[in-house]
Tab-separated table of C-alpha atoms in Angstrom:
chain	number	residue	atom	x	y	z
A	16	UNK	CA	0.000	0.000	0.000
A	17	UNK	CA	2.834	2.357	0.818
A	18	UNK	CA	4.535	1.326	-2.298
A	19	UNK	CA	1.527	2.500	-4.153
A	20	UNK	CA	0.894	5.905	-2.899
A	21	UNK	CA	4.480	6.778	-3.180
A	22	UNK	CA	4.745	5.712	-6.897
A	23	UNK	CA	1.052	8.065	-7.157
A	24	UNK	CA	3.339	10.936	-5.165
A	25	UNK	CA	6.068	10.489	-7.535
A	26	UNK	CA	3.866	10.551	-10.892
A	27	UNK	CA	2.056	14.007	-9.635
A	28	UNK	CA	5.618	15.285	-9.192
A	29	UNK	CA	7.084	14.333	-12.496
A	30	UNK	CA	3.875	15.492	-14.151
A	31	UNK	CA	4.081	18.875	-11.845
A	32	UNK	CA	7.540	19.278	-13.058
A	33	UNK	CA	6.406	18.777	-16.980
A	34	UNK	CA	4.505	21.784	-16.577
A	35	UNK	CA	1.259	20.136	-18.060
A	36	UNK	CA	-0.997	20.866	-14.819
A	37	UNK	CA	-0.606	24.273	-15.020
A	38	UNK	CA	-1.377	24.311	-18.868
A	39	UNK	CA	2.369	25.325	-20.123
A	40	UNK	CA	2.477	23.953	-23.477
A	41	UNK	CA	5.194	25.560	-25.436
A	42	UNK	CA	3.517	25.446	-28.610
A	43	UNK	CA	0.341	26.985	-27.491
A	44	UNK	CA	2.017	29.884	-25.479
A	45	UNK	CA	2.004	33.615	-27.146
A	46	UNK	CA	4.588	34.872	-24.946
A	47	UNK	CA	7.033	36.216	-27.252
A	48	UNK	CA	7.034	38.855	-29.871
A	49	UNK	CA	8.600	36.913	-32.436
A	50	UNK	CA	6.482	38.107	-36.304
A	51	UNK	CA	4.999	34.505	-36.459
A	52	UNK	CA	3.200	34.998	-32.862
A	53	UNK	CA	2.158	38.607	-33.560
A	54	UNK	CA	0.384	37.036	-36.961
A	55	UNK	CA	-1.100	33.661	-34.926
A	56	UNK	CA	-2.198	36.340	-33.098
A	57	UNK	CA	-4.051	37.979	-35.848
A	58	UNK	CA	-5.163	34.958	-37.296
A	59	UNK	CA	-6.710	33.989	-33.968
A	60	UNK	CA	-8.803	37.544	-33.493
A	61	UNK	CA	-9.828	37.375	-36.918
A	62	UNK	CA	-10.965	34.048	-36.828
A	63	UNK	CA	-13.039	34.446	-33.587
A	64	UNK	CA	-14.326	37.748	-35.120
A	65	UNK	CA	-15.198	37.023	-38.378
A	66	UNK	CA	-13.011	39.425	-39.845
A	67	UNK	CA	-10.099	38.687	-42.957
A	68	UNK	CA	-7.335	37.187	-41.425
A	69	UNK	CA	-3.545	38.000	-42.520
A	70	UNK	CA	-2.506	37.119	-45.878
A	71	UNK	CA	1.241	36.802	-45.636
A	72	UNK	CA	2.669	34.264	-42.882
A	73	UNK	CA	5.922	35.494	-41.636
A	74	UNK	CA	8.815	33.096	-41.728
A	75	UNK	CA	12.026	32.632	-39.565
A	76	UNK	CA	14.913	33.367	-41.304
A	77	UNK	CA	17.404	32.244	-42.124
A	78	UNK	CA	15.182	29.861	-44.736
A	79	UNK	CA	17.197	27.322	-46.292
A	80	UNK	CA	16.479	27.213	-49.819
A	81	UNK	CA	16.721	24.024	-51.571
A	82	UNK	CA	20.077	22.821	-52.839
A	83	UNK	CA	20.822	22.628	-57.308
A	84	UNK	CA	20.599	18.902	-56.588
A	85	UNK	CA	17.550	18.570	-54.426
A	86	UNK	CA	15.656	21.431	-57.515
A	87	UNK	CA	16.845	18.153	-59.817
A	88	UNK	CA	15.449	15.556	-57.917
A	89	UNK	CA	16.575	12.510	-57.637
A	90	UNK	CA	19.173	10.604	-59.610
A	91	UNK	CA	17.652	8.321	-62.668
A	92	UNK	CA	19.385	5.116	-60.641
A	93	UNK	CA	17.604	5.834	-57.410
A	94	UNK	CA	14.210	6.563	-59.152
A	95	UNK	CA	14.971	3.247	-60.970
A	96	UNK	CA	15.679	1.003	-57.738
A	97	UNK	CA	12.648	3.160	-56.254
A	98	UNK	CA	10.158	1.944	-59.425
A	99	UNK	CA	11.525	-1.774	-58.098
A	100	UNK	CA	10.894	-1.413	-54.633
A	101	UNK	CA	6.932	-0.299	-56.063
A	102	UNK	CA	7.090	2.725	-54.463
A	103	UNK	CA	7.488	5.136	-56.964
A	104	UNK	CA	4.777	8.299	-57.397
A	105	UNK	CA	5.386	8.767	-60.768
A	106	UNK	CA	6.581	6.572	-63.813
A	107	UNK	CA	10.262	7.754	-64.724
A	108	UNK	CA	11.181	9.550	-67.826
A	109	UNK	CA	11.675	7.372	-70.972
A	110	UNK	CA	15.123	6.756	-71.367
A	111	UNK	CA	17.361	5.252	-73.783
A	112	UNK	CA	20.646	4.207	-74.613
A	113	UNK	CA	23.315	6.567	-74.865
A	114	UNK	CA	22.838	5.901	-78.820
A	115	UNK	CA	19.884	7.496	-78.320
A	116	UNK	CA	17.527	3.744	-79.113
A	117	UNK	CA	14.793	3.088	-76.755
A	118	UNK	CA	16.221	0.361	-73.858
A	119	UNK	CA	16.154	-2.831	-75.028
A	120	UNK	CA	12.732	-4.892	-74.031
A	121	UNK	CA	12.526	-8.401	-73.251
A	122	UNK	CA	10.964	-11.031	-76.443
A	123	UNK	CA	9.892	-13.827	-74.254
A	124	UNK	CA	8.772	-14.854	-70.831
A	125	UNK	CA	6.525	-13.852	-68.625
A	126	UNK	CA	7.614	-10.346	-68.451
A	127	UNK	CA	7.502	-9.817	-72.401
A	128	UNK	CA	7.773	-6.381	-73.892
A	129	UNK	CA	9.301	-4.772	-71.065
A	130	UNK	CA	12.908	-3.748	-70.429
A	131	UNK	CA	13.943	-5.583	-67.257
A	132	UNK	CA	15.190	-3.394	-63.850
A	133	UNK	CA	18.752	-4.436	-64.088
A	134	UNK	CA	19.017	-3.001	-67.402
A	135	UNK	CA	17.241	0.164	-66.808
A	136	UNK	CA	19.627	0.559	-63.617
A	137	UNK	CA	22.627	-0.573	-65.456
A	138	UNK	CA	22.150	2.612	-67.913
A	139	UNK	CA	20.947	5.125	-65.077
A	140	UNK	CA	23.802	3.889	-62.746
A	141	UNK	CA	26.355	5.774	-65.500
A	142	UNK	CA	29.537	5.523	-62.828
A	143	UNK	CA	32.095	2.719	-63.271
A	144	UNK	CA	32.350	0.269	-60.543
A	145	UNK	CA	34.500	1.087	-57.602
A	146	UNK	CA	33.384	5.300	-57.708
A	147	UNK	CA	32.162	6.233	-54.629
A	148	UNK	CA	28.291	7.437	-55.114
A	149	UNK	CA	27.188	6.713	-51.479
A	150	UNK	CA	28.953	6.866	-48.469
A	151	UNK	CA	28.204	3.975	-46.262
A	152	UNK	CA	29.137	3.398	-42.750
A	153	UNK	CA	30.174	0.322	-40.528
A	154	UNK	CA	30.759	-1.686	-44.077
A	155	UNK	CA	33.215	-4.666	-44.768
A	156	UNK	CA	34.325	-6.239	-47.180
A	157	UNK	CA	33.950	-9.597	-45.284
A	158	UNK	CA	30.105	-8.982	-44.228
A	159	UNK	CA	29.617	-8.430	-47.768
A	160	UNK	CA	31.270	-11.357	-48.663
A	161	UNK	CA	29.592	-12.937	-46.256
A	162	UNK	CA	25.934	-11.658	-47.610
A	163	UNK	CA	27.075	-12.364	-51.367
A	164	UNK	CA	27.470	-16.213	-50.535
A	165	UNK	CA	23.823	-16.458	-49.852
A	166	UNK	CA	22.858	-15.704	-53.678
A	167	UNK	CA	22.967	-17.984	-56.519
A	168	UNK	CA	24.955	-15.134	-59.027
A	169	UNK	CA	25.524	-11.876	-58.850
A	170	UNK	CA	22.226	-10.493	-60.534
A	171	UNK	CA	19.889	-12.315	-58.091
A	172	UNK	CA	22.009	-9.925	-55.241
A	173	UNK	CA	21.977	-7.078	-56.997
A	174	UNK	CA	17.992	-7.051	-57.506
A	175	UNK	CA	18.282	-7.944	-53.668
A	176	UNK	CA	20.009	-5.078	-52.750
A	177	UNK	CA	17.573	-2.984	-54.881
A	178	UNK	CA	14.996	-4.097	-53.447
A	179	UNK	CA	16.159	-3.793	-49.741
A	180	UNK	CA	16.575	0.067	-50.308
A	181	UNK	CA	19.623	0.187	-52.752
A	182	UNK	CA	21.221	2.176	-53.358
A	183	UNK	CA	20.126	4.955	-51.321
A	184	UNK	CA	20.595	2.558	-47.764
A	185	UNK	CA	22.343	-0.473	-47.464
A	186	UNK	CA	20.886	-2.555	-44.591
A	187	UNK	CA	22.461	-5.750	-45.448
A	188	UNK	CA	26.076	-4.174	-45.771
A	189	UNK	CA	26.415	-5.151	-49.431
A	190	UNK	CA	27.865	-2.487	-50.827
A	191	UNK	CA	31.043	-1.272	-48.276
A	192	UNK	CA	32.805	0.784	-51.277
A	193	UNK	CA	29.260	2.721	-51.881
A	194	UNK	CA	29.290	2.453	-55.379
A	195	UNK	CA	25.666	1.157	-55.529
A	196	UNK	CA	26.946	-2.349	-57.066
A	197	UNK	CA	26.612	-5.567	-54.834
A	198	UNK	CA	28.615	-8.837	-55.385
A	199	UNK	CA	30.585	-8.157	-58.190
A	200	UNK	CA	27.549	-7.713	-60.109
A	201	UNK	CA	29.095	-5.575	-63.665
A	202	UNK	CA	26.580	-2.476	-65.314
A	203	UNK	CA	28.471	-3.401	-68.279
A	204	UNK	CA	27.134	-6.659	-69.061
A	205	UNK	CA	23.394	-5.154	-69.465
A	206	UNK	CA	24.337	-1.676	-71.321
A	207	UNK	CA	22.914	-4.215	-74.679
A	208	UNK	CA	21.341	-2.992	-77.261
A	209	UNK	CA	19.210	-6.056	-77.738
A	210	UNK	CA	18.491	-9.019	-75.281
């Protein structure tokens, strides 16, 4: 019984200390006379009143405006490898060869008349293997060894590593040199013209 009513003393304490009995929610205070209180402010009377509320909403500066890279989005690899994992918002540009031909689409199987993801990512991933794209952290060369064993070839990982979040994240530790290929797995042998 004593045990209780001291662990009941010592939760209206830590609550007490929060601040949250006496209603001292920093993001409901309008203590300061910062520009974007004054407007809440404004916004707040002319909501209650009926009246037009502010048009422009101040902003803190310094803003950080978006970087050349971030205005061009993503690279065409990681939209690629994103299209794989099926979570991509929009379908990626056409591309083609650097010939200027449409990729090359598959003839036969199941997935006939369309150009298979380790192709497309061989010809968006335009680096040679060994350039650092990514850099990774806590890698080896032995855990990725290690991971590599547990595919049949080198394609099979490769796909694997794409679809664990390659190449943007590397969860498995597949790719220690952060060049976004896994395994030994070679661009070159899918930059075809025809399959």
């Amino acid at each position: 019984m004593v045990m209780r009513i001291a662990a009941g003393f010592l939760a209206l304490a830590g609550l007490s200390a929060c601040g949250i009995q006496g209603g001292q929610n920093p993001n409901y205070r309008y203590g300061s006379d910062s520009p974007y209180d004054n407007y809440r402010q404004a916004r707040e009377v002319a909501l209650t009143t009926g009246n037009e509320p502010p048009r422009r909403v101040p902003v803190a500066l310094p803003v950080e405006a978006p970087t050349a890279a971030e205005i061009a989005g993503p690279r065409l690899m990681q939209t690629v490898a994103r299209q794989y994992r099926g979570g991509a918002a929009r379908p990626a540009p056409v591309q083609t060869t650097p010939s200027g031909a449409p990729l090359p689409v598959v003839q036969s199987g199941p997935y006939a008349g369309s150009t298979p993801v380790l192709v497309r990512y061989a010809y968006a991933a335009d680096h040679a293997p060994g350039t650092v794209v990514w850099q990774r952290a806590g890698g080896s060369a032995a855990t990725a060894a290690r991971v590599c064993a547990s595919y049949a070839d080198a394609d099979r990982a490769q796909m694997a590593f794409l679809a664990a979040g390659g190449p943007d994240v590397d969860p498995r530790g597949m790719d220690p040199d952060g060049d976004g290929f896994v395994c030994g797995w070679d661009p070159a042998r899918w930059r075809v013209e025809t399959l």
